[in-house]
mmCIF file of C-alpha atoms in Angstrom:
data_model
loop_
_atom_site.group_PDB
_atom_site.id
_atom_site.type_symbol
_atom_site.label_atom_id
_atom_site.label_comp_id
_atom_site.label_asym_id
_atom_site.label_seq_id
_atom_site.Cartn_x
_atom_site.Cartn_y
_atom_site.Cartn_z
ATOM 1 C CA GLY A 296 21.538 -29.133 -11.130
ATOM 2 C CA LEU A 297 21.873 -27.893 -7.345
ATOM 3 C CA SER A 298 19.042 -25.362 -8.441
ATOM 4 C CA GLY A 299 17.098 -27.825 -10.119
ATOM 5 C CA ILE A 300 17.108 -29.720 -6.800
ATOM 6 C CA LEU A 301 16.525 -26.695 -4.430
ATOM 7 C CA VAL A 302 14.086 -24.805 -6.429
ATOM 8 C CA PHE A 303 11.385 -28.133 -5.719
ATOM 9 C CA VAL A 304 12.018 -27.784 -2.216
ATOM 10 C CA PRO A 305 10.254 -24.833 -1.000
ATOM 11 C CA GLN A 306 7.025 -26.887 -3.364
ATOM 12 C CA ILE A 307 7.758 -30.165 -1.338
ATOM 13 C CA MET A 308 7.561 -28.800 1.865
ATOM 14 C CA ILE A 309 4.777 -26.581 1.318
ATOM 15 C CA LEU A 310 2.535 -28.959 -0.389
ATOM 16 C CA PHE A 311 3.251 -31.935 2.360
ATOM 17 C CA GLY A 312 2.853 -29.273 5.046
ATOM 18 C CA LEU A 313 -0.865 -28.669 3.520
ATOM 19 C CA ILE A 314 -1.813 -32.491 3.126
ATOM 20 C CA THR A 315 -0.656 -33.279 6.806
ATOM 21 C CA LEU A 316 -2.871 -30.046 7.584
ATOM 22 C CA LEU A 317 -5.663 -31.507 5.504
ATOM 23 C CA GLU A 318 -5.473 -35.032 7.302
ATOM 24 C CA ASP A 319 -4.764 -33.859 10.544
ATOM 25 C CA THR A 320 -8.789 -31.820 10.356
ATOM 26 C CA GLY A 321 -10.029 -34.813 8.653
ATOM 27 C CA TYR A 322 -11.013 -32.698 5.348
ATOM 28 C CA MET A 323 -8.669 -35.272 3.187
ATOM 29 C CA ALA A 324 -11.055 -38.523 4.112
ATOM 30 C CA ARG A 325 -13.989 -36.082 2.382
ATOM 31 C CA ILE A 326 -12.350 -35.160 -0.206
ATOM 32 C CA SER A 327 -11.240 -39.124 -1.252
ATOM 33 C CA PHE A 328 -14.985 -39.992 -0.637
ATOM 34 C CA LEU A 329 -17.393 -37.024 -3.080
ATOM 35 C CA SER A 330 -14.334 -38.106 -5.358
ATOM 36 C CA ASP A 331 -14.367 -41.772 -5.477
ATOM 37 C CA LYS A 332 -16.857 -42.593 -8.327
ATOM 38 C CA LEU A 333 -15.660 -40.711 -10.271
ATOM 39 C CA MET A 334 -11.898 -42.101 -9.875
ATOM 40 C CA ARG A 335 -13.028 -46.100 -9.497
ATOM 41 C CA LYS A 336 -14.487 -46.095 -13.514
ATOM 42 C CA VAL A 337 -10.808 -45.601 -14.918
ATOM 43 C CA GLY A 338 -9.273 -47.776 -12.417
ATOM 44 C CA LEU A 339 -7.703 -45.339 -9.433
ATOM 45 C CA ASN A 340 -9.914 -44.258 -6.283
ATOM 46 C CA GLY A 341 -10.681 -41.794 -4.476
ATOM 47 C CA LYS A 342 -7.484 -40.846 -2.582
ATOM 48 C CA SER A 343 -6.002 -40.085 -6.222
ATOM 49 C CA VAL A 344 -7.251 -37.378 -6.409
ATOM 50 C CA MET A 345 -5.007 -34.851 -3.985
ATOM 51 C CA PRO A 346 -1.548 -36.196 -5.787
ATOM 52 C CA MET A 347 -3.952 -35.578 -9.524
ATOM 53 C CA ILE A 348 -4.737 -31.987 -7.651
ATOM 54 C CA SER A 349 -0.747 -31.447 -6.609
ATOM 55 C CA GLY A 350 0.121 -32.305 -10.354
ATOM 56 C CA PHE A 351 -1.113 -29.001 -11.345
ATOM 57 C CA ALA A 352 1.403 -26.720 -8.957
ATOM 58 C CA CYS A 353 4.499 -29.387 -9.683
ATOM 59 C CA ALA A 354 4.300 -33.004 -10.393
ATOM 60 C CA VAL A 355 7.401 -34.045 -8.128
ATOM 61 C CA PRO A 356 5.920 -33.949 -4.767
ATOM 62 C CA ALA A 357 2.254 -34.840 -5.981
ATOM 63 C CA ILE A 358 3.920 -38.465 -7.067
ATOM 64 C CA MET A 359 5.742 -38.510 -3.601
ATOM 65 C CA SER A 360 2.015 -37.625 -1.846
ATOM 66 C CA ALA A 361 0.370 -41.180 -4.188
ATOM 67 C CA ARG A 362 1.922 -43.419 -1.561
ATOM 68 C CA ALA A 363 -0.976 -42.537 0.497
ATOM 69 C CA ILE A 364 -2.643 -45.043 -2.188
ATOM 70 C CA GLU A 365 -2.368 -48.512 -0.011
ATOM 71 C CA ASN A 366 -3.254 -50.657 -3.410
ATOM 72 C CA ARG A 367 -0.818 -51.230 -4.916
ATOM 73 C CA LYS A 368 -2.203 -50.943 -8.803
ATOM 74 C CA GLU A 369 -4.693 -48.079 -7.945
ATOM 75 C CA ARG A 370 -1.001 -45.685 -6.781
ATOM 76 C CA LEU A 371 1.001 -47.165 -9.755
ATOM 77 C CA LEU A 372 -1.186 -45.804 -12.130
ATOM 78 C CA THR A 373 -1.672 -42.574 -10.047
ATOM 79 C CA ILE A 374 1.900 -42.387 -10.516
ATOM 80 C CA MET A 375 1.939 -43.025 -14.214
ATOM 81 C CA VAL A 376 -0.831 -40.090 -15.391
ATOM 82 C CA THR A 377 0.427 -36.914 -13.356
ATOM 83 C CA PRO A 378 2.713 -35.569 -15.143
ATOM 84 C CA LEU A 379 -0.005 -35.540 -17.187
ATOM 85 C CA LEU A 380 -2.155 -32.774 -15.741
ATOM 86 C CA SER A 381 0.297 -29.062 -16.402
ATOM 87 C CA CYS A 382 1.804 -27.896 -13.815
ATOM 88 C CA SER A 383 3.526 -24.017 -13.437
ATOM 89 C CA ALA A 384 6.703 -24.931 -15.806
ATOM 90 C CA ARG A 385 5.061 -25.610 -18.505
ATOM 91 C CA LEU A 386 2.950 -22.030 -17.906
ATOM 92 C CA PRO A 387 6.438 -20.129 -19.649
ATOM 93 C CA VAL A 388 5.694 -22.219 -23.023
ATOM 94 C CA PHE A 389 2.160 -21.195 -22.947
ATOM 95 C CA THR A 390 2.071 -18.050 -22.166
ATOM 96 C CA ILE A 391 4.319 -16.884 -25.184
ATOM 97 C CA LEU A 392 3.153 -19.101 -27.558
ATOM 98 C CA ILE A 393 -0.776 -17.734 -27.106
ATOM 99 C CA ALA A 394 0.405 -14.249 -26.840
ATOM 100 C CA LEU A 395 2.402 -15.068 -30.523
ATOM 101 C CA VAL A 396 -0.869 -16.629 -32.471
ATOM 102 C CA VAL A 397 -4.105 -16.491 -30.422
ATOM 103 C CA PRO A 398 -6.114 -12.741 -30.533
ATOM 104 C CA ASP A 399 -5.735 -10.906 -27.913
ATOM 105 C CA HIS A 400 -10.288 -10.574 -28.386
ATOM 106 C CA TYR A 401 -13.100 -10.667 -26.062
ATOM 107 C CA TYR A 402 -16.655 -12.145 -26.153
ATOM 108 C CA MET A 403 -19.457 -10.347 -24.462
ATOM 109 C CA GLY A 404 -16.716 -7.984 -23.223
ATOM 110 C CA TRP A 405 -15.144 -9.790 -20.910
ATOM 111 C CA LEU A 406 -14.070 -13.403 -21.779
ATOM 112 C CA SER A 407 -10.364 -13.773 -23.072
ATOM 113 C CA LEU A 408 -9.731 -15.972 -26.337
ATOM 114 C CA GLN A 409 -5.979 -16.332 -24.815
ATOM 115 C CA GLY A 410 -7.791 -17.290 -21.325
ATOM 116 C CA LEU A 411 -9.911 -19.738 -23.107
ATOM 117 C CA VAL A 412 -6.803 -21.759 -24.929
ATOM 118 C CA MET A 413 -4.946 -21.640 -22.049
ATOM 119 C CA MET A 414 -8.296 -23.863 -19.756
ATOM 120 C CA GLY A 415 -8.767 -25.540 -23.196
ATOM 121 C CA LEU A 416 -4.931 -26.637 -22.452
ATOM 122 C CA TYR A 417 -5.290 -28.363 -18.682
ATOM 123 C CA LEU A 418 -8.198 -29.366 -20.153
ATOM 124 C CA LEU A 419 -7.245 -31.452 -22.037
ATOM 125 C CA GLY A 420 -4.280 -32.558 -19.951
ATOM 126 C CA VAL A 421 -7.008 -33.720 -17.479
ATOM 127 C CA VAL A 422 -8.863 -35.605 -19.806
ATOM 128 C CA MET A 423 -5.975 -37.544 -21.250
ATOM 129 C CA ALA A 424 -4.817 -38.818 -17.500
ATOM 130 C CA LEU A 425 -8.021 -40.374 -17.488
ATOM 131 C CA MET A 426 -8.518 -41.838 -20.329
ATOM 132 C CA VAL A 427 -4.644 -42.852 -20.225
ATOM 133 C CA SER A 428 -5.740 -44.825 -16.659
ATOM 134 C CA LEU A 429 -8.185 -45.905 -18.247
ATOM 135 C CA VAL A 430 -6.023 -47.948 -21.042
ATOM 136 C CA LEU A 431 -2.677 -48.708 -18.300
ATOM 137 C CA LYS A 432 -6.266 -50.184 -16.231
ATOM 138 C CA LEU A 433 -6.638 -53.619 -19.122
ATOM 139 C CA LEU A 434 -2.530 -52.995 -19.427
ATOM 140 C CA ILE A 435 -1.330 -53.629 -16.094
ATOM 141 C CA ASN A 436 -1.986 -56.945 -14.132
ATOM 142 C CA ILE A 437 -1.788 -56.446 -10.912
ATOM 143 C CA GLN A 438 -4.201 -58.775 -9.472
ATOM 144 C CA GLU A 439 -5.247 -56.786 -6.261
ATOM 145 C CA LYS A 440 -8.351 -56.483 -4.597
ATOM 146 C CA SER A 441 -9.113 -52.627 -3.825
ATOM 147 C CA PHE A 442 -11.140 -51.502 -0.736
ATOM 148 C CA PHE A 443 -11.824 -48.332 -0.086
ATOM 149 C CA ILE A 444 -12.829 -48.177 3.587
ATOM 150 C CA LEU A 445 -12.176 -44.946 5.185
ATOM 151 C CA GLU A 446 -13.108 -43.826 8.563
ATOM 152 C CA LEU A 447 -14.088 -40.020 8.372
ATOM 153 C CA PRO A 448 -12.968 -38.505 11.489
ATOM 154 C CA THR A 449 -14.819 -35.207 13.153
ATOM 155 C CA TYR A 450 -13.508 -32.145 12.647
ATOM 156 C CA ARG A 451 -10.578 -31.476 15.231
ATOM 157 C CA SER A 452 -7.476 -28.387 14.504
ATOM 158 C CA PRO A 453 -4.142 -29.672 13.622
ATOM 159 C CA ARG A 454 -0.923 -30.735 14.760
ATOM 160 C CA TRP A 455 1.451 -28.266 13.324
ATOM 161 C CA LYS A 456 3.786 -30.299 15.026
ATOM 162 C CA ASN A 457 3.416 -32.935 12.833
ATOM 163 C CA ALA A 458 3.250 -30.576 9.958
ATOM 164 C CA GLY A 459 6.285 -29.501 10.790
ATOM 165 C CA ILE A 460 8.388 -32.715 10.856
ATOM 166 C CA THR A 461 6.194 -34.036 7.910
ATOM 167 C CA MET A 462 7.427 -31.416 5.807
ATOM 168 C CA VAL A 463 11.529 -31.354 6.696
ATOM 169 C CA GLU A 464 11.388 -35.335 6.722
ATOM 170 C CA LYS A 465 9.905 -35.447 3.098
ATOM 171 C CA ALA A 466 12.328 -32.283 1.327
ATOM 172 C CA LYS A 467 14.950 -35.217 3.575
ATOM 173 C CA ILE A 468 13.881 -38.025 0.977
ATOM 174 C CA PHE A 469 13.676 -35.745 -2.046
ATOM 175 C CA VAL A 470 16.617 -34.631 -2.248
ATOM 176 C CA THR A 471 19.272 -36.874 -0.769
ATOM 177 C CA ASP A 472 17.425 -39.681 -3.881
ATOM 178 C CA ALA A 473 15.788 -38.316 -6.271
ATOM 179 C CA GLY A 474 18.645 -35.706 -5.792
ATOM 180 C CA LYS A 475 20.971 -37.246 -6.798
ATOM 181 C CA ILE A 476 19.547 -38.836 -10.239
ATOM 182 C CA ILE A 477 19.402 -35.081 -11.365
ATOM 183 C CA MET A 478 22.707 -34.319 -10.953
ATOM 184 C CA LEU A 479 23.693 -36.881 -13.077
ATOM 185 C CA ILE A 480 21.131 -35.330 -15.972
ATOM 186 C CA SER A 481 21.613 -31.693 -15.416
ATOM 187 C CA LEU A 482 25.383 -32.642 -16.015
ATOM 188 C CA LEU A 483 24.740 -34.972 -18.930
ATOM 189 C CA ILE A 484 22.186 -31.825 -20.968
ATOM 190 C CA TRP A 485 25.419 -29.335 -19.704
ATOM 191 C CA PHE A 486 28.019 -31.011 -21.460
ATOM 192 C CA LEU A 487 24.997 -31.339 -24.097
ATOM 193 C CA SER A 488 25.195 -27.728 -24.963
ATOM 194 C CA ASN A 489 28.586 -26.449 -23.999
ATOM 195 C CA TYR A 490 30.233 -29.122 -26.006
ATOM 196 C CA GLY A 491 30.668 -29.642 -29.370
ATOM 197 C CA PRO A 492 32.741 -31.821 -32.008
ATOM 198 C CA SER A 493 36.073 -30.064 -31.677
ATOM 199 C CA GLY A 494 36.786 -28.205 -35.039
ATOM 200 C CA LYS A 495 33.405 -26.499 -35.548
ATOM 201 C CA ILE A 496 33.325 -25.028 -31.435
ATOM 202 C CA ASP A 497 37.354 -23.892 -31.724
ATOM 203 C CA ALA A 498 36.323 -21.857 -35.079
ATOM 204 C CA VAL A 499 33.256 -20.486 -33.356
ATOM 205 C CA ASN A 500 35.318 -19.312 -30.530
ATOM 206 C CA ALA A 501 37.568 -17.986 -32.418
ATOM 207 C CA LYS A 502 36.051 -15.927 -34.450
ATOM 208 C CA TYR A 503 34.101 -14.131 -31.591
ATOM 209 C CA GLU A 504 36.766 -14.174 -29.764
ATOM 210 C CA ALA A 505 38.842 -12.202 -32.594
ATOM 211 C CA ALA A 506 35.316 -9.658 -32.880
ATOM 212 C CA ILE A 507 34.839 -9.046 -29.158
ATOM 213 C CA ALA A 508 38.744 -8.016 -28.851
ATOM 214 C CA THR A 509 38.491 -5.470 -31.719
ATOM 215 C CA ALA A 510 34.844 -4.611 -31.184
ATOM 216 C CA GLU A 511 34.719 -0.589 -30.075
ATOM 217 C CA SER A 512 31.917 -0.270 -28.410
ATOM 218 C CA ASP A 513 30.211 -2.084 -24.667
ATOM 219 C CA SER A 514 27.298 -2.034 -26.391
ATOM 220 C CA LEU A 515 28.930 -3.892 -29.743
ATOM 221 C CA LYS A 516 30.763 -6.191 -27.192
ATOM 222 C CA GLN A 517 27.179 -7.732 -25.511
ATOM 223 C CA ASN A 518 25.530 -8.196 -28.874
ATOM 224 C CA LEU A 519 28.638 -10.433 -30.304
ATOM 225 C CA GLU A 520 28.245 -12.048 -26.945
ATOM 226 C CA LYS A 521 25.055 -13.271 -27.503
ATOM 227 C CA ALA A 522 25.313 -13.998 -30.643
ATOM 228 C CA TRP A 523 28.744 -16.042 -29.754
ATOM 229 C CA GLN A 524 26.328 -17.991 -27.729
ATOM 230 C CA THR A 525 23.810 -18.846 -30.374
ATOM 231 C CA GLU A 526 26.117 -20.275 -32.480
ATOM 232 C CA LYS A 527 28.178 -21.905 -30.062
ATOM 233 C CA LEU A 528 24.444 -23.452 -29.249
ATOM 234 C CA GLN A 529 23.885 -24.246 -32.457
ATOM 235 C CA PHE A 530 26.816 -26.230 -33.018
ATOM 236 C CA SER A 531 26.922 -27.784 -29.099
ATOM 237 C CA TYR A 532 25.798 -31.603 -29.151
ATOM 238 C CA ALA A 533 22.788 -30.454 -28.088
ATOM 239 C CA GLY A 534 22.778 -28.258 -31.422
ATOM 240 C CA VAL A 535 23.521 -31.723 -33.091
ATOM 241 C CA ILE A 536 20.611 -33.339 -32.277
ATOM 242 C CA GLY A 537 18.320 -31.004 -32.970
ATOM 243 C CA ARG A 538 19.173 -30.362 -35.960
ATOM 244 C CA THR A 539 19.137 -34.915 -36.522
ATOM 245 C CA ILE A 540 15.123 -34.709 -34.979
ATOM 246 C CA GLU A 541 14.475 -31.761 -37.588
ATOM 247 C CA PRO A 542 13.618 -34.374 -40.077
ATOM 248 C CA SER A 543 11.419 -36.507 -37.650
ATOM 249 C CA ILE A 544 9.610 -33.512 -36.288
ATOM 250 C CA ALA A 545 9.191 -31.188 -39.099
ATOM 251 C CA PRO A 546 4.981 -33.258 -39.118
ATOM 252 C CA LEU A 547 5.506 -31.302 -36.436
ATOM 253 C CA GLY A 548 5.125 -27.846 -37.674
ATOM 254 C CA PHE A 549 9.124 -27.495 -35.869
ATOM 255 C CA ASP A 550 12.409 -26.893 -37.366
ATOM 256 C CA TRP A 551 15.899 -27.238 -35.690
ATOM 257 C CA LYS A 552 14.992 -24.601 -33.561
ATOM 258 C CA ILE A 553 12.389 -25.736 -31.148
ATOM 259 C CA GLY A 554 14.598 -29.641 -32.180
ATOM 260 C CA ILE A 555 16.950 -27.583 -29.945
ATOM 261 C CA ALA A 556 14.679 -26.172 -27.276
ATOM 262 C CA LEU A 557 12.926 -29.705 -26.596
ATOM 263 C CA VAL A 558 16.369 -31.718 -26.147
ATOM 264 C CA THR A 559 17.420 -28.784 -23.473
ATOM 265 C CA SER A 560 14.160 -28.845 -22.009
ATOM 266 C CA PHE A 561 13.870 -31.422 -20.622
ATOM 267 C CA ALA A 562 15.634 -30.013 -17.809
ATOM 268 C CA ALA A 563 13.051 -28.634 -16.738
ATOM 269 C CA ARG A 564 10.309 -27.426 -19.109
ATOM 270 C CA GLU A 565 10.516 -23.394 -18.408
ATOM 271 C CA VAL A 566 13.869 -23.894 -20.282
ATOM 272 C CA PHE A 567 12.103 -23.510 -23.498
ATOM 273 C CA VAL A 568 12.117 -20.054 -23.285
ATOM 274 C CA GLY A 569 15.509 -19.393 -21.822
ATOM 275 C CA THR A 570 16.625 -21.339 -24.707
ATOM 276 C CA MET A 571 14.697 -19.551 -27.523
ATOM 277 C CA ALA A 572 15.716 -15.879 -26.356
ATOM 278 C CA THR A 573 20.157 -17.217 -26.716
ATOM 279 C CA LEU A 574 18.847 -19.116 -30.104
ATOM 280 C CA TYR A 575 17.581 -15.466 -31.398
ATOM 281 C CA SER A 576 20.068 -13.578 -29.674
ATOM 282 C CA VAL A 577 18.178 -11.377 -26.813
ATOM 283 C CA ASP A 578 18.318 -11.037 -22.770
ATOM 284 C CA GLU A 579 15.983 -13.729 -21.022
ATOM 285 C CA ALA A 580 14.192 -10.646 -19.596
ATOM 286 C CA GLU A 581 13.418 -8.677 -22.632
ATOM 287 C CA ASP A 582 9.947 -10.657 -22.665
ATOM 288 C CA ALA A 583 8.996 -8.327 -25.885
ATOM 289 C CA SER A 584 11.912 -8.184 -28.387
ATOM 290 C CA LEU A 585 11.866 -12.321 -27.503
ATOM 291 C CA ARG A 586 7.928 -12.063 -29.252
ATOM 292 C CA GLU A 587 8.432 -10.150 -31.382
ATOM 293 C CA LYS A 588 12.279 -12.101 -32.901
ATOM 294 C CA MET A 589 9.934 -15.728 -32.797
ATOM 295 C CA GLN A 590 7.109 -13.502 -34.933
ATOM 296 C CA ALA A 591 9.411 -12.864 -37.263
ATOM 297 C CA ALA A 592 11.033 -15.939 -37.521
ATOM 298 C CA VAL A 593 10.234 -17.476 -41.252
ATOM 299 C CA ARG A 594 11.449 -20.870 -42.737
ATOM 300 C CA ALA A 595 13.448 -20.960 -45.930
ATOM 301 C CA ASP A 596 10.643 -20.286 -48.389
ATOM 302 C CA GLY A 597 9.313 -17.561 -46.268
ATOM 303 C CA THR A 598 6.647 -19.302 -44.759
ATOM 304 C CA PRO A 599 6.711 -17.189 -40.597
ATOM 305 C CA VAL A 600 7.626 -20.367 -37.947
ATOM 306 C CA TYR A 601 5.229 -19.551 -35.883
ATOM 307 C CA ASN A 602 2.185 -19.295 -37.124
ATOM 308 C CA ILE A 603 -1.185 -20.933 -35.408
ATOM 309 C CA ALA A 604 -1.114 -24.669 -36.717
ATOM 310 C CA THR A 605 2.882 -24.573 -35.002
ATOM 311 C CA ALA A 606 1.808 -22.699 -31.745
ATOM 312 C CA LEU A 607 -0.437 -24.967 -30.837
ATOM 313 C CA SER A 608 0.819 -28.398 -32.012
ATOM 314 C CA LEU A 609 4.643 -27.141 -29.780
ATOM 315 C CA MET A 610 1.402 -26.270 -26.732
ATOM 316 C CA VAL A 611 -0.248 -29.430 -27.187
ATOM 317 C CA PHE A 612 3.587 -31.197 -27.302
ATOM 318 C CA TYR A 613 4.086 -29.697 -24.345
ATOM 319 C CA VAL A 614 1.025 -30.153 -22.229
ATOM 320 C CA LEU A 615 1.670 -34.246 -23.315
ATOM 321 C CA ALA A 616 5.348 -34.705 -23.498
ATOM 322 C CA MET A 617 7.662 -36.136 -20.366
ATOM 323 C CA GLN A 618 10.146 -33.408 -20.634
ATOM 324 C CA CYS A 619 11.479 -33.880 -16.763
ATOM 325 C CA MET A 620 14.224 -35.370 -15.644
ATOM 326 C CA SER A 621 12.981 -34.856 -12.360
ATOM 327 C CA THR A 622 9.845 -36.561 -12.427
ATOM 328 C CA LEU A 623 11.244 -39.638 -14.198
ATOM 329 C CA ALA A 624 13.657 -39.161 -11.218
ATOM 330 C CA VAL A 625 11.161 -39.273 -8.992
ATOM 331 C CA VAL A 626 8.965 -42.139 -10.602
ATOM 332 C CA LYS A 627 11.957 -44.604 -10.476
ATOM 333 C CA ARG A 628 12.519 -44.266 -6.440
ATOM 334 C CA GLU A 629 8.456 -44.424 -6.105
ATOM 335 C CA THR A 630 8.252 -46.992 -8.128
ATOM 336 C CA LYS A 631 11.874 -48.771 -7.437
ATOM 337 C CA SER A 632 12.296 -49.522 -10.229
ATOM 338 C CA TRP A 633 13.346 -48.051 -14.179
ATOM 339 C CA LYS A 634 11.123 -49.881 -15.700
ATOM 340 C CA TRP A 635 7.900 -47.657 -15.037
ATOM 341 C CA PRO A 636 9.422 -44.366 -15.839
ATOM 342 C CA THR A 637 11.189 -45.420 -18.972
ATOM 343 C CA ILE A 638 7.222 -46.693 -20.229
ATOM 344 C CA GLN A 639 5.738 -43.500 -18.704
ATOM 345 C CA LEU A 640 8.613 -41.738 -21.646
ATOM 346 C CA ILE A 641 7.364 -43.970 -24.457
ATOM 347 C CA TYR A 642 4.119 -43.440 -24.096
ATOM 348 C CA MET A 643 4.061 -39.947 -23.053
ATOM 349 C CA THR A 644 6.486 -38.780 -25.956
ATOM 350 C CA VAL A 645 3.781 -41.129 -28.216
ATOM 351 C CA LEU A 646 1.245 -40.181 -26.805
ATOM 352 C CA ALA A 647 2.456 -36.622 -27.588
ATOM 353 C CA TYR A 648 3.716 -36.904 -30.610
ATOM 354 C CA GLY A 649 0.591 -38.332 -32.328
ATOM 355 C CA MET A 650 -2.089 -35.209 -30.460
ATOM 356 C CA SER A 651 0.436 -32.430 -31.535
ATOM 357 C CA TRP A 652 0.599 -34.391 -34.891
ATOM 358 C CA ILE A 653 -3.054 -33.778 -35.330
ATOM 359 C CA THR A 654 -3.280 -30.623 -34.161
ATOM 360 C CA TYR A 655 -0.597 -29.510 -36.735
ATOM 361 C CA GLN A 656 -2.711 -31.381 -39.564
ATOM 362 C CA LEU A 657 -6.638 -29.765 -38.628
ATOM 363 C CA PHE A 658 -5.135 -26.078 -38.001
ATOM 364 C CA SER A 659 -2.412 -26.062 -40.744
#
């Protein structure tokens, strides 16, 4: 839980430091001015560009930076669509799935097919963010006139002291306010992943404790410990949830193991890879081994789990689904209500489900 909070602190400090430098030099106003015409067509304004660009790194500091937008409706729209832009936490998911199913093919000797798929995922997030903003503009009934009055200051040297003070203050706000909510949800997910119905968990523990006690070599003990963690996760409350939701995610091409990963990666999207490593009994560092085991995974009927349709469907789901408790915590803090993060979670989940289903049907 603490690492989930602290990992964002350097990003938040760097982002707000750079934004303060851009403002001090006079360039921020020019970025906003140049993009205002396009942004207004979908209900945003020029000042929405910086939070949205920041969203490619991490939605948490990006949403915090939306405070610079004076108009309440435009600020709310920016907060609601920024998580659709692919943050750095999605990269581990994209890279392992692209490596699994997309051929390492080059067009004209330099244009990578895998790179084009990656770029397509990023573009999908941008297009969806603009389309969702256009729809929400019609649905959110906040009557407040929007004025884009902006002074274009002369270029000047930044005030370094001002940037340093801003960095420290923003980090403090995040740790003390959003950090409380993140800690609570982290504890909940940890509990779901480590505990389960007592009878089943006790049986699993007894089985592997006896096996490890009689194991003759260290390598055998390590393999048994990996298998223990896998089976423990399978029978934990998170595993029960994964199996329970399997019928509802089966139309997307997902099995119960992917269901568990969807539950656990709500703590952070990159947890998907670690969960898969645990479920397939491999070391997280052994990427090649994990890819091989995922590639060899088959369903009950003998068909591969990770074919092109399932992998693309899963990537589209991760592009569009919320899957990030830290973002929800920050949205709650910025909007001072659970209403908007709840709406955000629901609309992004429905959108992700629908687009994943379409993707799976197209490529099946």
